[in-house]
Amino acid sequence: MLLLTGATGTIGLPLLRRLTSAGVPVRCLVRDPRRLGAERVRVQIALGDLGDPFSFRNALRGVDTVVHLAAATRDQPGGSIEELDGIATWRLVRAAERSGVERFVFASTLGASTRSPARLLRAKAIAEKALTESSLDYTVLAPSLVYSPSDPFITLLERMSLLPLMPISGAGTSVFQPMWAEDVADCLMAVLPGGGMAGQATRARFELAGPETLSYRDFVGCVLRALRRRRAVVRVPRRIVRRGLKTVELLMGPAAFATWDEAELLEVSMISPQGTADAQRLGVVPKPMKAVLGVG
């Protein structure tokens, strides 16, 4: 039995489709099973979330492999970014050890460091450390910015593109090697038991990067071209973005359309000096973002 967290996320949904198509017995740790769509009838459901460590014990019963994709890019009612991305992963790793789990696959991110200015990247670094110091056979996959044509970030950009001007936070000079969620899901399948690289992925870390290096501004421009909307991109000073988004968070809480932590994360470069090499070692040739979005 495989336990999957983050099954309703940008990476989780395409991975879940692959797992169920391959006949892998899957249990999903979810708050709302309805978000699994048609896949919910093909999997076992464990109700819970990262903010509820007591739900881990039931979720892990009879599990030999954990794939931990769930992450929070903003503070939630059930916990802060540090609690949900760092401490909760530490708790899940410890619970997996006690339950006799054999393999733990974790989705981190490029640039994860306890010295990063972004809270998410600091929390991911703590989570990686908890896993690498455990007794489990682990695999860490650290992608750059992961996207799909209908993910929350691109959906937000699509809505913002209805404005006469397209605002971006800060200078827009941070750089990414965007990777399509479908390609990330293929990499995950390669390192799971039965995958082509499972035997060589034990206690290993793979940096996943797409074939293009794009600045934040370039990324937004690519989305605009895919939408066929001509908009001038306007840089908004950091201090104004911070003040504005903090006010939005105060007024709207978890329903805010964006948060300062999410905006700050986009100002941190996420690139790998080895480019697509690790993905290709896993048998995946990442597609360019322009090809995925149909930009000529």
XYZ file of C-alpha atoms in Angstrom:
296
model
C 0.000 0.000 0.000
C 1.226 3.488 -0.928
C 0.224 6.563 1.074
C -0.025 9.752 -0.983
C -0.261 13.213 0.565
C -1.040 16.243 -1.585
C -3.066 14.072 -3.963
C -5.251 17.011 -5.013
C -2.326 19.316 -5.825
C -0.602 20.331 -9.047
C 1.746 17.309 -8.946
C -0.513 15.015 -6.960
C -3.361 14.738 -9.463
C -1.248 13.610 -12.446
C 0.735 11.260 -10.194
C -2.463 9.746 -8.797
C -3.758 9.091 -12.310
C -0.544 7.228 -13.137
C -0.630 5.187 -9.940
C -4.237 4.050 -10.331
C -3.709 3.276 -14.037
C -0.751 1.093 -13.056
C -2.880 -0.759 -10.510
C -0.919 0.466 -7.475
C -2.961 0.280 -4.250
C -3.142 3.897 -3.054
C -4.406 5.540 0.113
C -4.822 9.330 0.039
C -4.556 11.536 3.106
C -7.103 14.266 2.334
C -9.399 16.745 4.033
C -12.060 16.667 1.316
C -12.291 13.470 -0.807
C -14.485 15.272 -3.347
C -11.423 17.141 -4.607
C -10.021 13.827 -5.873
C -12.687 13.823 -8.577
C -13.210 10.521 -10.381
C -10.104 9.027 -8.745
C -11.756 8.924 -5.317
C -13.546 5.665 -6.150
C -10.225 4.025 -7.074
C -8.337 4.734 -3.847
C -8.639 4.332 -0.117
C -9.402 7.509 1.790
C -7.743 8.550 5.050
C -9.331 11.707 6.417
C -6.832 14.132 7.909
C -4.174 16.675 7.032
C -0.687 17.831 7.968
C -2.068 19.909 10.819
C -3.510 16.787 12.463
C -0.645 14.446 13.416
C -3.111 12.069 15.079
C -4.455 11.238 11.605
C -1.055 9.869 10.538
C -1.341 6.648 12.525
C -4.492 5.478 10.762
C -3.248 6.692 7.384
C 0.008 4.721 7.713
C -1.551 1.401 8.708
C -0.270 -1.295 6.333
C 1.700 1.210 4.233
C 5.126 0.321 2.830
C 5.718 3.472 0.718
C 4.953 7.123 1.471
C 4.915 9.822 -1.226
C 4.770 13.161 0.544
C 3.774 15.987 -1.805
C 1.535 18.097 0.430
C 2.834 21.585 1.160
C 1.508 24.963 2.248
C 2.686 28.145 0.557
C 0.780 30.321 3.043
C -0.246 30.171 6.687
C -3.427 28.162 7.263
C -5.965 28.030 10.116
C -4.429 24.651 11.010
C -0.857 25.890 11.200
C 1.867 28.155 9.888
C 4.116 27.444 6.902
C 6.814 26.259 9.327
C 4.405 23.946 11.133
C 2.819 22.460 8.003
C 5.912 22.141 5.792
C 8.650 21.576 8.357
C 7.363 20.203 11.655
C 4.535 18.175 10.098
C 6.987 16.437 7.758
C 9.233 15.623 10.717
C 6.220 14.120 12.502
C 5.188 12.146 9.421
C 8.721 10.769 9.032
C 8.801 9.668 12.666
C 5.346 8.102 12.372
C 6.470 6.292 9.209
C 9.475 4.861 11.066
C 7.249 3.593 13.876
C 4.791 2.070 11.385
C 7.433 0.063 9.534
C 7.347 2.052 6.287
C 10.132 0.961 3.931
C 10.336 3.860 1.461
C 9.682 7.601 1.807
C 9.630 9.852 -1.286
C 9.561 13.578 -0.561
C 8.920 16.537 -2.869
C 11.146 19.389 -1.750
C 12.169 22.307 -3.956
C 15.276 23.761 -5.543
C 16.862 26.374 -3.308
C 15.673 24.826 -0.047
C 17.959 26.270 2.635
C 17.702 27.343 6.248
C 19.300 30.628 5.102
C 16.725 31.368 2.417
C 14.682 34.586 2.729
C 11.534 32.595 1.827
C 9.784 30.821 4.689
C 8.719 27.881 2.505
C 12.295 27.173 1.428
C 13.519 27.284 5.022
C 10.756 24.878 6.085
C 11.551 22.513 3.200
C 15.198 22.455 4.271
C 14.173 21.448 7.788
C 11.943 18.719 6.351
C 14.769 17.380 4.171
C 17.075 17.229 7.198
C 14.491 15.272 9.200
C 14.222 12.745 6.382
C 17.926 12.353 5.632
C 18.651 11.778 9.323
C 15.943 9.103 9.606
C 16.317 5.341 9.306
C 14.073 5.226 6.218
C 15.084 4.498 2.648
C 14.314 7.885 1.164
C 14.330 9.740 -2.133
C 14.147 13.542 -2.352
C 12.980 15.200 -5.568
C 13.632 18.943 -5.634
C 11.973 20.651 -8.620
C 12.164 24.242 -9.742
C 8.880 26.110 -10.229
C 6.259 23.467 -11.089
C 3.350 24.479 -13.295
C 0.398 23.163 -15.253
C -1.891 25.160 -17.533
C -4.679 25.205 -14.933
C -2.679 25.470 -11.714
C -3.553 28.156 -9.124
C -0.661 30.467 -10.047
C -1.334 30.464 -13.792
C -5.053 30.842 -13.055
C -4.243 33.916 -10.954
C -2.111 35.340 -13.763
C -4.968 34.715 -16.185
C -7.326 36.722 -13.990
C -4.787 39.494 -13.519
C -4.291 39.665 -17.281
C -7.815 41.119 -17.546
C -6.360 44.332 -16.125
C -5.056 46.968 -18.554
C -1.531 46.415 -17.176
C 0.056 43.249 -15.760
C 1.677 43.980 -12.383
C 4.555 41.870 -11.044
C 6.201 42.048 -7.649
C 9.675 43.533 -7.412
C 12.189 43.615 -10.234
C 11.036 40.340 -11.828
C 14.645 39.240 -12.306
C 14.609 36.034 -10.228
C 15.130 33.029 -12.498
C 13.500 29.602 -12.718
C 13.711 26.449 -14.798
C 9.965 25.722 -14.904
C 8.976 22.070 -15.003
C 5.632 20.737 -16.172
C 3.744 18.834 -13.471
C 3.239 15.879 -15.821
C 7.020 15.545 -16.212
C 7.499 15.728 -12.437
C 4.901 12.966 -12.036
C 6.848 10.810 -14.511
C 10.015 11.363 -12.455
C 8.176 10.274 -9.326
C 6.952 7.105 -10.995
C 10.548 6.287 -11.972
C 11.779 6.287 -8.350
C 8.856 4.376 -6.841
C 9.011 0.602 -6.288
C 8.675 -1.009 -9.702
C 9.977 2.102 -11.477
C 13.013 2.006 -13.696
C 15.230 3.897 -11.238
C 13.843 2.606 -7.941
C 16.982 0.623 -7.129
C 19.302 3.571 -7.785
C 17.176 6.196 -6.026
C 17.621 5.006 -2.438
C 18.944 7.716 -0.118
C 19.356 10.026 -3.106
C 18.356 13.577 -4.060
C 17.386 14.603 -7.587
C 17.198 18.207 -8.784
C 14.431 18.557 -11.352
C 14.652 21.429 -13.824
C 13.034 22.221 -17.131
C 15.041 22.986 -20.295
C 14.399 26.767 -20.229
C 15.801 29.329 -17.804
C 13.201 32.078 -17.477
C 13.061 35.154 -15.313
C 9.878 35.828 -13.368
C 9.071 38.494 -15.959
C 9.715 36.023 -18.807
C 7.429 33.466 -17.118
C 4.597 35.996 -16.925
C 5.236 37.016 -20.546
C 4.990 33.391 -21.650
C 1.614 33.023 -19.925
C 0.370 36.245 -21.536
C 1.356 34.969 -24.984
C -0.420 31.676 -24.312
C -3.552 33.651 -23.417
C -3.062 35.830 -26.515
C -3.290 38.971 -24.425
C -0.976 41.881 -25.087
C -0.282 43.644 -21.794
C 2.536 45.851 -20.620
C 4.258 44.317 -17.588
C 4.631 46.813 -14.743
C 7.048 46.282 -11.862
C 5.555 47.163 -8.485
C 8.085 48.031 -5.729
C 8.520 45.375 -3.037
C 7.479 47.633 -0.187
C 4.172 48.463 -1.888
C 3.440 44.813 -2.706
C 4.265 43.776 0.850
C 2.071 46.440 2.405
C -0.784 45.725 0.010
C -0.751 41.931 0.392
C -0.406 42.129 4.164
C -3.551 44.274 4.182
C -5.359 41.804 1.916
C -4.385 38.934 4.244
C -5.627 40.878 7.261
C -8.996 41.554 5.625
C -9.547 38.250 3.783
C -7.586 35.720 5.831
C -7.122 32.313 4.124
C -9.350 33.438 1.229
C -6.818 36.089 0.100
C -6.102 35.859 -3.638
C -2.361 36.069 -2.858
C -0.113 36.489 0.162
C 3.181 38.203 0.790
C 4.887 34.858 1.433
C 3.833 33.644 -2.010
C 5.002 36.863 -3.668
C 8.334 36.751 -1.830
C 8.863 33.148 -2.919
C 8.734 34.281 -6.560
C 11.637 36.636 -5.915
C 13.990 33.760 -5.026
C 15.765 32.063 -7.943
C 15.296 28.292 -8.256
C 17.778 26.844 -10.729
C 20.044 23.811 -10.935
C 23.548 24.086 -12.424
C 23.094 20.627 -13.952
C 19.906 21.592 -15.769
C 17.801 18.657 -16.930
C 20.458 16.021 -16.174
C 18.735 14.482 -13.141
C 15.358 14.312 -14.876
C 16.983 12.591 -17.832
C 18.698 10.124 -15.483
C 15.159 9.207 -14.434
C 14.203 8.658 -18.057
C 12.284 11.928 -18.480
C 13.061 14.605 -21.083
C 11.296 17.698 -19.686
C 9.204 19.683 -22.138
C 9.754 23.423 -22.598
C 7.095 25.609 -21.022
C 6.455 27.307 -24.366
C 5.603 23.945 -25.942
C 3.290 22.936 -23.080
C 1.386 26.235 -23.223
C 1.337 26.311 -27.020
C 3.410 29.454 -27.402
C 5.096 29.765 -30.786
